[in-house]
Coordinates of C-alpha atoms and ligand atoms in Angstrom, one line a residue:
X1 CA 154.8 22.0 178.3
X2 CA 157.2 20.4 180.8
X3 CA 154.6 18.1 182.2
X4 CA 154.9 16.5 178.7
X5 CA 156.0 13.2 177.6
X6 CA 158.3 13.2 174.9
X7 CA 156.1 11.9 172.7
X8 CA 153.3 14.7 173.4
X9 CA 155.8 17.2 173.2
X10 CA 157.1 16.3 169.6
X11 CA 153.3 16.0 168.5
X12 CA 152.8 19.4 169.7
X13 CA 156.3 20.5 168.2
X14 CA 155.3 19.2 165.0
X15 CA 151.7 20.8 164.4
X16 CA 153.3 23.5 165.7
X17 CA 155.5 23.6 162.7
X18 CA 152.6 22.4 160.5
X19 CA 150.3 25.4 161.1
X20 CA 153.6 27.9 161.1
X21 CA 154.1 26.0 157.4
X22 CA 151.0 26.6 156.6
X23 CA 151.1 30.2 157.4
X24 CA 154.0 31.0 156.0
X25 CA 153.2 32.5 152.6
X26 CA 154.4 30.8 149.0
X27 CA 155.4 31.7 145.7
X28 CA 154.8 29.4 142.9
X29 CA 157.9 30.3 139.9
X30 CA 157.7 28.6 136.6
X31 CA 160.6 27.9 134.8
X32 CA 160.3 27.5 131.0
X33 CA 161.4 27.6 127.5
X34 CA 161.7 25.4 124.8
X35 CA 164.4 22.1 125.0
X36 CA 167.9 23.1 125.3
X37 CA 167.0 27.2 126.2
X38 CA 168.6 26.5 129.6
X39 CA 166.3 25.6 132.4
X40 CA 167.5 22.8 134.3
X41 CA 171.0 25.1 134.4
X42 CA 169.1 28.3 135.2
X43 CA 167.1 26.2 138.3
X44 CA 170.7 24.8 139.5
X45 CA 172.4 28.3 139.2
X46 CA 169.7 29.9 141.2
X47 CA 169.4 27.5 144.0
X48 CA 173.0 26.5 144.4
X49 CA 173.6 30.6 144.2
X50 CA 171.3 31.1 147.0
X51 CA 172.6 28.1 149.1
X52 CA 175.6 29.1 149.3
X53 CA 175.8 33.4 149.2
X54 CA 176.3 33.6 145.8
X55 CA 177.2 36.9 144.7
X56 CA 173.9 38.3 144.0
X57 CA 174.4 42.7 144.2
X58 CA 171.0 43.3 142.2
X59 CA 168.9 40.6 144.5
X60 CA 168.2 43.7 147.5
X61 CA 167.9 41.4 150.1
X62 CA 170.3 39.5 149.8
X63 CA 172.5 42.7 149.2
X64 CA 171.5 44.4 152.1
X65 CA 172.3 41.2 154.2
X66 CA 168.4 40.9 155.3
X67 CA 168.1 37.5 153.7
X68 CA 169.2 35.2 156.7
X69 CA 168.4 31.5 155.8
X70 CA 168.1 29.9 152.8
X71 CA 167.2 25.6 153.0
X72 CA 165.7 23.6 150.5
X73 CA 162.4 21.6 152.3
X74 CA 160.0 18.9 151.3
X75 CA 158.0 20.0 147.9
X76 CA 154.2 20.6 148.5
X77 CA 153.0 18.5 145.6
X78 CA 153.6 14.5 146.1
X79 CA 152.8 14.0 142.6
X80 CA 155.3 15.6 140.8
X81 CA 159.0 14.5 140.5
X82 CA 161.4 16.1 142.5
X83 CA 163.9 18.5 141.0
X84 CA 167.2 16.5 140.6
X85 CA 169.1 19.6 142.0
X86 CA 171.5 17.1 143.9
X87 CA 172.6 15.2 140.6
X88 CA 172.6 19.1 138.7
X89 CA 175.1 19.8 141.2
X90 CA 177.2 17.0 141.2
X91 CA 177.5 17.2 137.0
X92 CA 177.9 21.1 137.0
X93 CA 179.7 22.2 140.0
X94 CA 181.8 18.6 140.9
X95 CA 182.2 17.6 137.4
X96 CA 182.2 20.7 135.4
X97 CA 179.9 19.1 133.0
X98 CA 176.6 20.3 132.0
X99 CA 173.4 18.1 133.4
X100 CA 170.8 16.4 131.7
X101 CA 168.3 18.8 130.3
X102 CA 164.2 19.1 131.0
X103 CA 162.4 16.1 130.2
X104 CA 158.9 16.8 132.1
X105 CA 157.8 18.8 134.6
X106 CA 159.7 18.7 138.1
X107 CA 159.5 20.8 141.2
X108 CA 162.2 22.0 144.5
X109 CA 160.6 24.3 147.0
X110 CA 163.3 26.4 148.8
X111 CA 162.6 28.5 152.2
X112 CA 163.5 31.3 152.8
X113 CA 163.7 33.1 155.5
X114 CA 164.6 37.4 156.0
X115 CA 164.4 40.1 158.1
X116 CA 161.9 42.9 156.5
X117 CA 163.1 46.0 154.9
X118 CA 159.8 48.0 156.7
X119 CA 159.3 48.8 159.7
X120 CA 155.7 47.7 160.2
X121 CA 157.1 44.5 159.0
X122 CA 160.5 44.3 161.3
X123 CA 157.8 44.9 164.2
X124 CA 155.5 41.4 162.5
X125 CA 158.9 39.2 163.2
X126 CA 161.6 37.4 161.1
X127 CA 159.9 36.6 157.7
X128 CA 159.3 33.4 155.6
X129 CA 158.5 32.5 152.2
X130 CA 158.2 29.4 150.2
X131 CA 160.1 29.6 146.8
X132 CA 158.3 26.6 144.6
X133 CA 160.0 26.4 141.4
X134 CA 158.3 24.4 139.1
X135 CA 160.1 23.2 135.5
X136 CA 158.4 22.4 132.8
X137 CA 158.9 22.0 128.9
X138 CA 157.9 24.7 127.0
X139 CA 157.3 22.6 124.3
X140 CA 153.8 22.3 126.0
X141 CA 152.8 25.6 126.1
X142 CA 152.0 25.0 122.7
X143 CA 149.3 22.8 123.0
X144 CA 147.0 26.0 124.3
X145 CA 146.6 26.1 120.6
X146 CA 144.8 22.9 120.5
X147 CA 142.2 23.7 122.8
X148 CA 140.3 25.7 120.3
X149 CA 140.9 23.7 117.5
X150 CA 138.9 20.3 117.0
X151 CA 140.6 17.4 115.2
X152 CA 139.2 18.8 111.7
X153 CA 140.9 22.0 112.1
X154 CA 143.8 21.0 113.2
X155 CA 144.8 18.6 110.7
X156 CA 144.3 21.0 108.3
X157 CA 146.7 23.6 109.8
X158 CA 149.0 21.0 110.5
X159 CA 148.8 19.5 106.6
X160 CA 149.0 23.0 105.9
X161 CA 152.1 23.2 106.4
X162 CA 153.5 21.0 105.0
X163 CA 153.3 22.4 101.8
X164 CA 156.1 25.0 102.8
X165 CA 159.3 24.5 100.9
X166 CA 161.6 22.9 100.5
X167 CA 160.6 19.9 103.3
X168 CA 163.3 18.3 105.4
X169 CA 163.4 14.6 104.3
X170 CA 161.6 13.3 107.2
X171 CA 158.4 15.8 106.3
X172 CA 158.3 14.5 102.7
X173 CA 158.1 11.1 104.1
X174 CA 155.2 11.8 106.2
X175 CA 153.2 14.3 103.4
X176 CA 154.1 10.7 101.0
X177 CA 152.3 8.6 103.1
X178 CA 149.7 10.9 103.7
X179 CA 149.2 10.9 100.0
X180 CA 149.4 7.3 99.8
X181 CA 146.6 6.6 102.6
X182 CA 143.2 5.6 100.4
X183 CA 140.8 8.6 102.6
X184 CA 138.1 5.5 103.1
X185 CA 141.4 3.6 105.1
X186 CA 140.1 1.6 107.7
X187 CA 140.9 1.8 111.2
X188 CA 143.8 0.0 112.3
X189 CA 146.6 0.4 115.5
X190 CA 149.5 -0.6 113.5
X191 CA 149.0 2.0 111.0
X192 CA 148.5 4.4 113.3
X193 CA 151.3 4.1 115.0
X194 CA 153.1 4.5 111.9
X195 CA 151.8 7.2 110.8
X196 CA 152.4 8.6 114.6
X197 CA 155.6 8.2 114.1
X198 CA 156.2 9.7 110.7
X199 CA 154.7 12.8 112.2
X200 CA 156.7 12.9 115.3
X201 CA 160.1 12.5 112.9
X202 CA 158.5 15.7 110.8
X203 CA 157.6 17.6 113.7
X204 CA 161.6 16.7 114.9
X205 CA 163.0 17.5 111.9
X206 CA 160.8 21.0 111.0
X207 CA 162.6 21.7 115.0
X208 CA 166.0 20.8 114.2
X209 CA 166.2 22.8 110.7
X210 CA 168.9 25.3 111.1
X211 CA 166.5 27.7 109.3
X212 CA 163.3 27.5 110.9
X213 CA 163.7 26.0 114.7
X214 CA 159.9 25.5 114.2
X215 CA 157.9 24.6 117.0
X216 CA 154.6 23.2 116.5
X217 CA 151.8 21.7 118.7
X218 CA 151.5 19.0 119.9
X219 CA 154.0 19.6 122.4
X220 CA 154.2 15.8 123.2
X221 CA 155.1 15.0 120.4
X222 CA 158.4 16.8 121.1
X223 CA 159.0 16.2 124.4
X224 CA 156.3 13.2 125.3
X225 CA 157.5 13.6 129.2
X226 CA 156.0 9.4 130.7
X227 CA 154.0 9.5 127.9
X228 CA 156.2 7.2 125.6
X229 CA 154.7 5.1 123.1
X230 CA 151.6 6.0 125.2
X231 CA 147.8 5.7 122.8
X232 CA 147.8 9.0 123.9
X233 CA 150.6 10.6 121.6
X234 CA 149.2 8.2 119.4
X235 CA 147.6 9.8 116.2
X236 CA 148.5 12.1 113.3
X237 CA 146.6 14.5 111.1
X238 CA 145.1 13.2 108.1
X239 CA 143.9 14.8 104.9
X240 CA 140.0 14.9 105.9
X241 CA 137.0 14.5 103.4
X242 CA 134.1 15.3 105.1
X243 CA 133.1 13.9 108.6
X244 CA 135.4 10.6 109.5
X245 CA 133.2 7.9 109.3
X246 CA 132.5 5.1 111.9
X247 CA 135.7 2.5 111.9
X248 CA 137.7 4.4 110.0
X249 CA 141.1 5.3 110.8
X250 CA 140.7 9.4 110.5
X251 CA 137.7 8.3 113.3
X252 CA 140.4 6.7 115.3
X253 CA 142.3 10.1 115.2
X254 CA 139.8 11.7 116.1
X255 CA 139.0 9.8 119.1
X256 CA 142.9 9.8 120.1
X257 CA 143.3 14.0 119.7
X258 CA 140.3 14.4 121.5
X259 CA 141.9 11.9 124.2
X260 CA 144.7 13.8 123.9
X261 CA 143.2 17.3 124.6
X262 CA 141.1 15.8 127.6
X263 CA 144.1 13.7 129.6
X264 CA 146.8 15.5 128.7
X265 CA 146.4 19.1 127.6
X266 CA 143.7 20.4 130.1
X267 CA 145.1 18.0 133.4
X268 CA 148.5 19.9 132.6
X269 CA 146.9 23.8 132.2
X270 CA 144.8 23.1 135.4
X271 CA 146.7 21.1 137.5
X272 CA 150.1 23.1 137.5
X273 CA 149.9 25.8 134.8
X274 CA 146.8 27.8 136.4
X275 CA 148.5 27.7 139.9
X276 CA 151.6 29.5 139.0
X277 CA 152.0 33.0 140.5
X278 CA 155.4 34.3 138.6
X279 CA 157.2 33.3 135.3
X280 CA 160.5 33.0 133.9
X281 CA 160.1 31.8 130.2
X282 CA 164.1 31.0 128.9
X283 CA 164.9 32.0 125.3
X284 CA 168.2 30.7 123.5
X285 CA 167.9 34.1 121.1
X286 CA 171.1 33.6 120.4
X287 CA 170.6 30.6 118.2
X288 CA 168.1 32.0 116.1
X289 CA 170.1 34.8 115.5
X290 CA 173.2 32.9 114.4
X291 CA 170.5 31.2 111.9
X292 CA 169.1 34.5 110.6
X293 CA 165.3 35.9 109.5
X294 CA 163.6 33.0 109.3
X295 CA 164.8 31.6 112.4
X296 CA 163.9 34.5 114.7
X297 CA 160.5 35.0 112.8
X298 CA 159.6 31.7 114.3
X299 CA 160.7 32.8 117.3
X300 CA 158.5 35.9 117.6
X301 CA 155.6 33.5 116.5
X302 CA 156.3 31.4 119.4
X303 CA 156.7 34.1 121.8
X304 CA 153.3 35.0 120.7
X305 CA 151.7 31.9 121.6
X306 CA 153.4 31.7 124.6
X307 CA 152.0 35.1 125.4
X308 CA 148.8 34.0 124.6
X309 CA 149.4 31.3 127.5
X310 CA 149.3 34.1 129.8
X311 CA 146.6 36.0 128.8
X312 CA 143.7 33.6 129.7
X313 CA 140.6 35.8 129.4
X314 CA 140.6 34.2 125.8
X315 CA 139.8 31.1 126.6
X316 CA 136.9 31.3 129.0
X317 CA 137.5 27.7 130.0
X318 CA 141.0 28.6 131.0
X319 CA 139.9 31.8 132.2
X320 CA 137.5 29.9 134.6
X321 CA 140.3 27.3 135.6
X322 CA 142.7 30.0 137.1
X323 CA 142.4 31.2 140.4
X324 CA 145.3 33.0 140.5
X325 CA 147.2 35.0 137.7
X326 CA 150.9 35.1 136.7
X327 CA 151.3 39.0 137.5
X328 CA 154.9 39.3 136.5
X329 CA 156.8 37.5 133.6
X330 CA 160.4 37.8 132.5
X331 CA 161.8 36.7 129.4
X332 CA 165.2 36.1 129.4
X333 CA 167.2 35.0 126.5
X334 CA 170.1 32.7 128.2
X335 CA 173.9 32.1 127.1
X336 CA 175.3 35.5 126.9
X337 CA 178.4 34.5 128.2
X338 CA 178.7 33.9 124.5
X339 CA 178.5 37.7 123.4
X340 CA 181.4 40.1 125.1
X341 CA 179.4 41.9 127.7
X342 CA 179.2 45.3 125.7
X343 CA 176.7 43.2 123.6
X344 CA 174.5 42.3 126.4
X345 CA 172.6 45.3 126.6
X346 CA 171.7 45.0 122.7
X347 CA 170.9 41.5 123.4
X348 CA 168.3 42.7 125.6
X349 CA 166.8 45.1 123.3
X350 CA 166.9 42.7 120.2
X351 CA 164.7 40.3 123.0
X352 CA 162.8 43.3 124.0
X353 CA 161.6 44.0 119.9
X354 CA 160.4 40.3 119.5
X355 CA 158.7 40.3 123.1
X356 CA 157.1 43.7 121.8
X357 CA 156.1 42.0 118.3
X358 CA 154.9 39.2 120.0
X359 CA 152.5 41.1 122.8
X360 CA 151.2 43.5 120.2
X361 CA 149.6 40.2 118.4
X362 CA 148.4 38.3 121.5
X363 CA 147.3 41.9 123.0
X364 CA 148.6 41.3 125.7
X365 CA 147.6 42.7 128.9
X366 CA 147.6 42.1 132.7
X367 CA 150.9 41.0 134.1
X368 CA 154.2 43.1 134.2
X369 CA 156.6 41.9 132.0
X370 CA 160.5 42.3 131.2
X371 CA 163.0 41.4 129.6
X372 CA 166.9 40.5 130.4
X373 CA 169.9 38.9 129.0
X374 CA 171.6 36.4 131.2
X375 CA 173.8 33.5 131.8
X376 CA 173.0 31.4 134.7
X377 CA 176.0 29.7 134.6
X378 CA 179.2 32.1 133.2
X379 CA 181.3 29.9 131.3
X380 CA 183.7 32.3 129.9
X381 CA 185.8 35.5 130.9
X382 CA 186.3 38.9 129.4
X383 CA 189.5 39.9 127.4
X384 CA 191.1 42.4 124.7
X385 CA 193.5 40.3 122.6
X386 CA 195.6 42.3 120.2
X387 CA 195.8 41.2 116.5
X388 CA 198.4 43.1 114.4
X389 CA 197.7 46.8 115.6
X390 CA 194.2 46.2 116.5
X391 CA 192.6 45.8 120.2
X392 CA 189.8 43.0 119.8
X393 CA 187.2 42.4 122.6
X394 CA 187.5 38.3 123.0
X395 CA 185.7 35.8 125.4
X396 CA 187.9 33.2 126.8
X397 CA 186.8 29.6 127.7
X398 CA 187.7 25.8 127.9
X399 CA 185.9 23.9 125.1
X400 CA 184.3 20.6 126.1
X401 CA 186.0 17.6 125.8
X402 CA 185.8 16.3 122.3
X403 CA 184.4 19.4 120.9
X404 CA 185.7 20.3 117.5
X405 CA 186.4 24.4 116.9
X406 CA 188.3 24.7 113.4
X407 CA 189.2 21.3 112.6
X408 CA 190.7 20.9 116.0
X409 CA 190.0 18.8 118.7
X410 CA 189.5 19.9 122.5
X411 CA 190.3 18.1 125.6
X412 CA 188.4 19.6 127.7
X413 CA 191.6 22.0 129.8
X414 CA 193.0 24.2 127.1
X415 CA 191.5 27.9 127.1
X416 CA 190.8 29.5 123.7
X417 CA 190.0 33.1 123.2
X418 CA 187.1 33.4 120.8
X419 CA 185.9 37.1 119.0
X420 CA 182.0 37.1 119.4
X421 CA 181.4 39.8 116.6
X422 CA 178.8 42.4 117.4
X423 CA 174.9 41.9 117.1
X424 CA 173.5 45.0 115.3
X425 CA 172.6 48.4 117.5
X426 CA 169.3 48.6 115.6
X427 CA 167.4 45.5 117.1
X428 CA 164.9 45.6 113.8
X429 CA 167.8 44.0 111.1
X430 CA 167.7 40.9 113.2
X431 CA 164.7 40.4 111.1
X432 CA 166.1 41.3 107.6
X433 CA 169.9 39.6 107.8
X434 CA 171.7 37.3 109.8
X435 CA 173.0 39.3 112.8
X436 CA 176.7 38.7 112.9
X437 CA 177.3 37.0 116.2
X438 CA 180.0 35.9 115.4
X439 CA 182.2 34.6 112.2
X440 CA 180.9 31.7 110.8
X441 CA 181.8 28.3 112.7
X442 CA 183.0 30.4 115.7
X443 CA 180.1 30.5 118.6
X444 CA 177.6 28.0 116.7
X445 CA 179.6 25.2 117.6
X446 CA 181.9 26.4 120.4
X447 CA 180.5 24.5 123.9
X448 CA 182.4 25.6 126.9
X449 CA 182.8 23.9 129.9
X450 CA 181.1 25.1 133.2
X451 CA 183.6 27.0 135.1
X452 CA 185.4 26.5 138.2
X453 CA 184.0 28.0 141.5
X454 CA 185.0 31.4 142.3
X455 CA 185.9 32.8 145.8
X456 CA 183.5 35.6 147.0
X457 CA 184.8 38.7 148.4
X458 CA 185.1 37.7 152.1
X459 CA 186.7 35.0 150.9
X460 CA 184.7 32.5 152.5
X461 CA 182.3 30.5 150.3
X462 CA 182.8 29.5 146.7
X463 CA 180.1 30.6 144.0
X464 CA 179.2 30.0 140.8
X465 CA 179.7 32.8 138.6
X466 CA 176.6 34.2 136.8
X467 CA 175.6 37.4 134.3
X468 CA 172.4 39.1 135.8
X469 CA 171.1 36.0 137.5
X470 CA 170.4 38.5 140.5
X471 CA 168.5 40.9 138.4
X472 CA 166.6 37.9 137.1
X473 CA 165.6 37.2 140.7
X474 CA 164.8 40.3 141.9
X475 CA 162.1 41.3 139.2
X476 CA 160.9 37.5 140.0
X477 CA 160.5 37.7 143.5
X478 CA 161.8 40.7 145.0
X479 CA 159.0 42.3 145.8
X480 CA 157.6 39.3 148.1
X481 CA 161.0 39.9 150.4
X482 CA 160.7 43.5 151.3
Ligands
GDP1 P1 166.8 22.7 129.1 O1 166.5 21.8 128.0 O2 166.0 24.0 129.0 O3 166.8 22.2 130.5 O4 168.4 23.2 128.9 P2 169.7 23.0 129.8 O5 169.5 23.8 131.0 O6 170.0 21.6 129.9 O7 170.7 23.8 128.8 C1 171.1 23.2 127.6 C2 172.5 23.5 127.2 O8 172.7 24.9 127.0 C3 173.5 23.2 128.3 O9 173.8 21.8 128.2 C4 174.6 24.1 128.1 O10 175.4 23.6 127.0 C5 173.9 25.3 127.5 N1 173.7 26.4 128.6 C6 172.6 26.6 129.3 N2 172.7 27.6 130.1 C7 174.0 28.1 129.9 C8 174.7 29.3 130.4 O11 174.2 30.0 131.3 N3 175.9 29.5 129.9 C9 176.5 28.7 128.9 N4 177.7 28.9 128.4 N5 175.8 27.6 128.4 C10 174.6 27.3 128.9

């Protein structure tokens, strides 16, 4: 190699790395859940815990000291954004304030490289894998119920239900000019893009009701990605008579779903679904349970159909698609630094009884699948704060700036102790009576502020403190580091 000129030598060097890159083995994790169940902290949490020696007891190679390098590298797939994990940083970590939640699907691919736990594999050299975490809305999970469905049958599911009671405002608006539209109504771009529109309010609103947290297909319509004002997320269900005829608008609608299932639904299921290898689908249980019944009956049902996502052998198309299968899935409900840490473990049963509900009616079967309750990020701190005679388990925290607890005002530095309440030890009444998190007004509206960094033990990094973050991690990929 000394003969070499530079030039020859940094060629070699660099197929050299190519073909060891290529060699080195990969392992696609998909981050999910619906909008605001935590992903784009969960992502930041994980990374910036394994940049920097977080304190990770349940992750086993990082415990045992095996894993030995941890860099983030150029992402395989040149077509999809980048991860912002930089900016997450600076908001969470520099700033102490939360960053900007999941808009459309993003990737990071970390490497990572350990020494194995077996001897056979000590023997094979220092090993390597490629972490590629890939986020994405959950929101389009939904549309796997589309694929099924033509346009006929799913306006009238979606019409359907509409005739639940009572509607939000913005549902009544959209079931009025339904009823307004003569059925013979010509086909025309300004009307459907109004009537687009009083759909994607209804959809909004039926997800926003404290009640329900409904989530319905299409998932574009709740979280459009680049797909803005696009034709595509252009059309609405109509109330049909019979087969649409030529030029008229239900036609047009037609046309546009069917767009809609070709360019956007499939591209998304083959393209990046179908190539994941592990899953992590995020669950903010604990707002449905503040809600009550109806609230985490939705949730089952939507736990369902993400299930169903998983289970492709359904759907022979799909089925045919997937070259590899998810083989492990974790569901994790996310922000129990809100519950006092003797509640964590009923958390994860009350998760564990909708998962349950929820495979039982996709059937599912195939991949191994858990369930945990976590915090990415811990915002809060343990305490026992006397009141009169009584010993009261607390959580403290420093509200956001500008957040209102009580008719008070926070700026964003003064501590408050706050009493979680208990969530029932039988995991079925979540589904007869509000569980009581906590007292009315008190977790609902109480948004802490990241913390501050903590010290590890050697005292020589800083961390981000976390609640089972590590067990997360080592049911996700564990098993590919040993
Ligand atoms: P995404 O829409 O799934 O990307 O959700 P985000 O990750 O942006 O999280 C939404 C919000 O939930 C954040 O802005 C935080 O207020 C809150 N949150 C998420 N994870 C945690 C956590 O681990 N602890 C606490 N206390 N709040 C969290």
């Amino acid at each position: 190699l000394s003969n070499l000129t530079g030039d020859a030598r940094l060629a070699m060097e660099t197929l050299a790395g190519r073909a060891r890159d290529l060699a080195t083995p990969s392992v696609r994790l998909g981050i999910t859940g619906l909008s605001r169940a935590g992903k784009t902290v969960f992502i930041t949490a994980l990374v910036h815990n394994l940049l920097h020696g977080g304190r990770l007891p349940l992750f086993q190679a990082a415990a045992s000291g095996r894993l030995s390098g941890v860099r983030l590298d150029p992402q395989p797939d040149d077509a999809v954004p980048r991860f912002d994990y930089e900016a997450h940083v600076d908001a969470l970590v520099d700033r102490r304030l939360w960053p900007a939640s999941t808009r459309m699907i993003a990737e990071l691919r970390l490497t990572l490289s350990y020494e194995s736990a077996t001897f056979l594999g000590r023997n094979f050299g220092r090993g390597r894998l490629h972490l590629d975490l890939v986020d994405y809305p959950g929101e389009w999970l939904l549309d796997l119920a589309l694929l099924d469905r033509d346009y006929a049958a799913w306006s009238r599911d979606a019409v359907s239900r509409l005739t639940a009671q009572p509607l939000a405002e913005a549902s009544q608006r959209f079931l009025d000019a339904l009823k307004e539209l003569p059925p013979s109504a010509a086909e025309n771009e300004a009307e459907a893009r109004r009537l687009a529109e009083l759909f994607t309010a209804h959809l909004r609103a039926r997800r926003a009701d404290p009640e329900a947290l409904a989530a319905e297909p299409p998932g574009r319509f709740l979280m459009p990605g680049d797909l803005e004002g696009s034709p595509l997320v252009t059309f609405a269900p109509l109330f049909l008579d019979g087969e649409p005829a030529r030029g008229s608008l239900a036609a047009m609608m037609a046309r546009r779903y069917e767009s809609y299932r070709t360019h956007v639904v499939r591209p998304f299921f083959r393209d990046h679904f179908s190539r994941l290898d592990r899953q992590i689908v995020l669950v903010d249980a604990l707002a449905a349970l503040d809600r009550g019944p109806a609230a985490v009956h939705e949730l089952e049902r939507v736990l369902g159909e993400v299930m169903a996502a998983f289970r492709p052998g359904k759907l022979s198309w799909l089925g045919s698609l997937i070259d590899r299968r998810v083989d492990r899935i974790l569901f994790a409900a996310t922000k129990a630094d809100h519950l006092h840490h003797r509640d964590h473990d009923r958390l994860e049963a009350i998760l564990a009884r909708l998962v349950a509900g929820a495979s039982a009616r996709a059937s599912f079967a195939g991949a191994t699948v858990d369930v945990a309750a976590i915090a990415a990020v811990r915002a809060t701190r343990q305490a026992v704060v006397r009141r009169g005679g009584e010993r009261l388990p607390a959580i403290i925290g420093t509200p956001m700036p500008g957040e209102r607890i009580d008719g008070e005002t926070y700026d964003g530095d003064t501590e408050i102790a706050l009493f979680p309440g208990d969530l029932p030890a039988d995991p079925a009444a979540v589904f007869e009576a509000p569980a009581s998190v906590a007292p009315p007004g008190d977790l609902r509206f109480a948004r802490f502020r990241p913390p501050r960094l903590e010290r590890t033990p050697d005292g020589l990094g800083l961390v981000l403190p976390h609640i089972r973050l590590d067990r997360a991690l080592q049911f996700l990929i564990g098993d590919r580091l040993a």
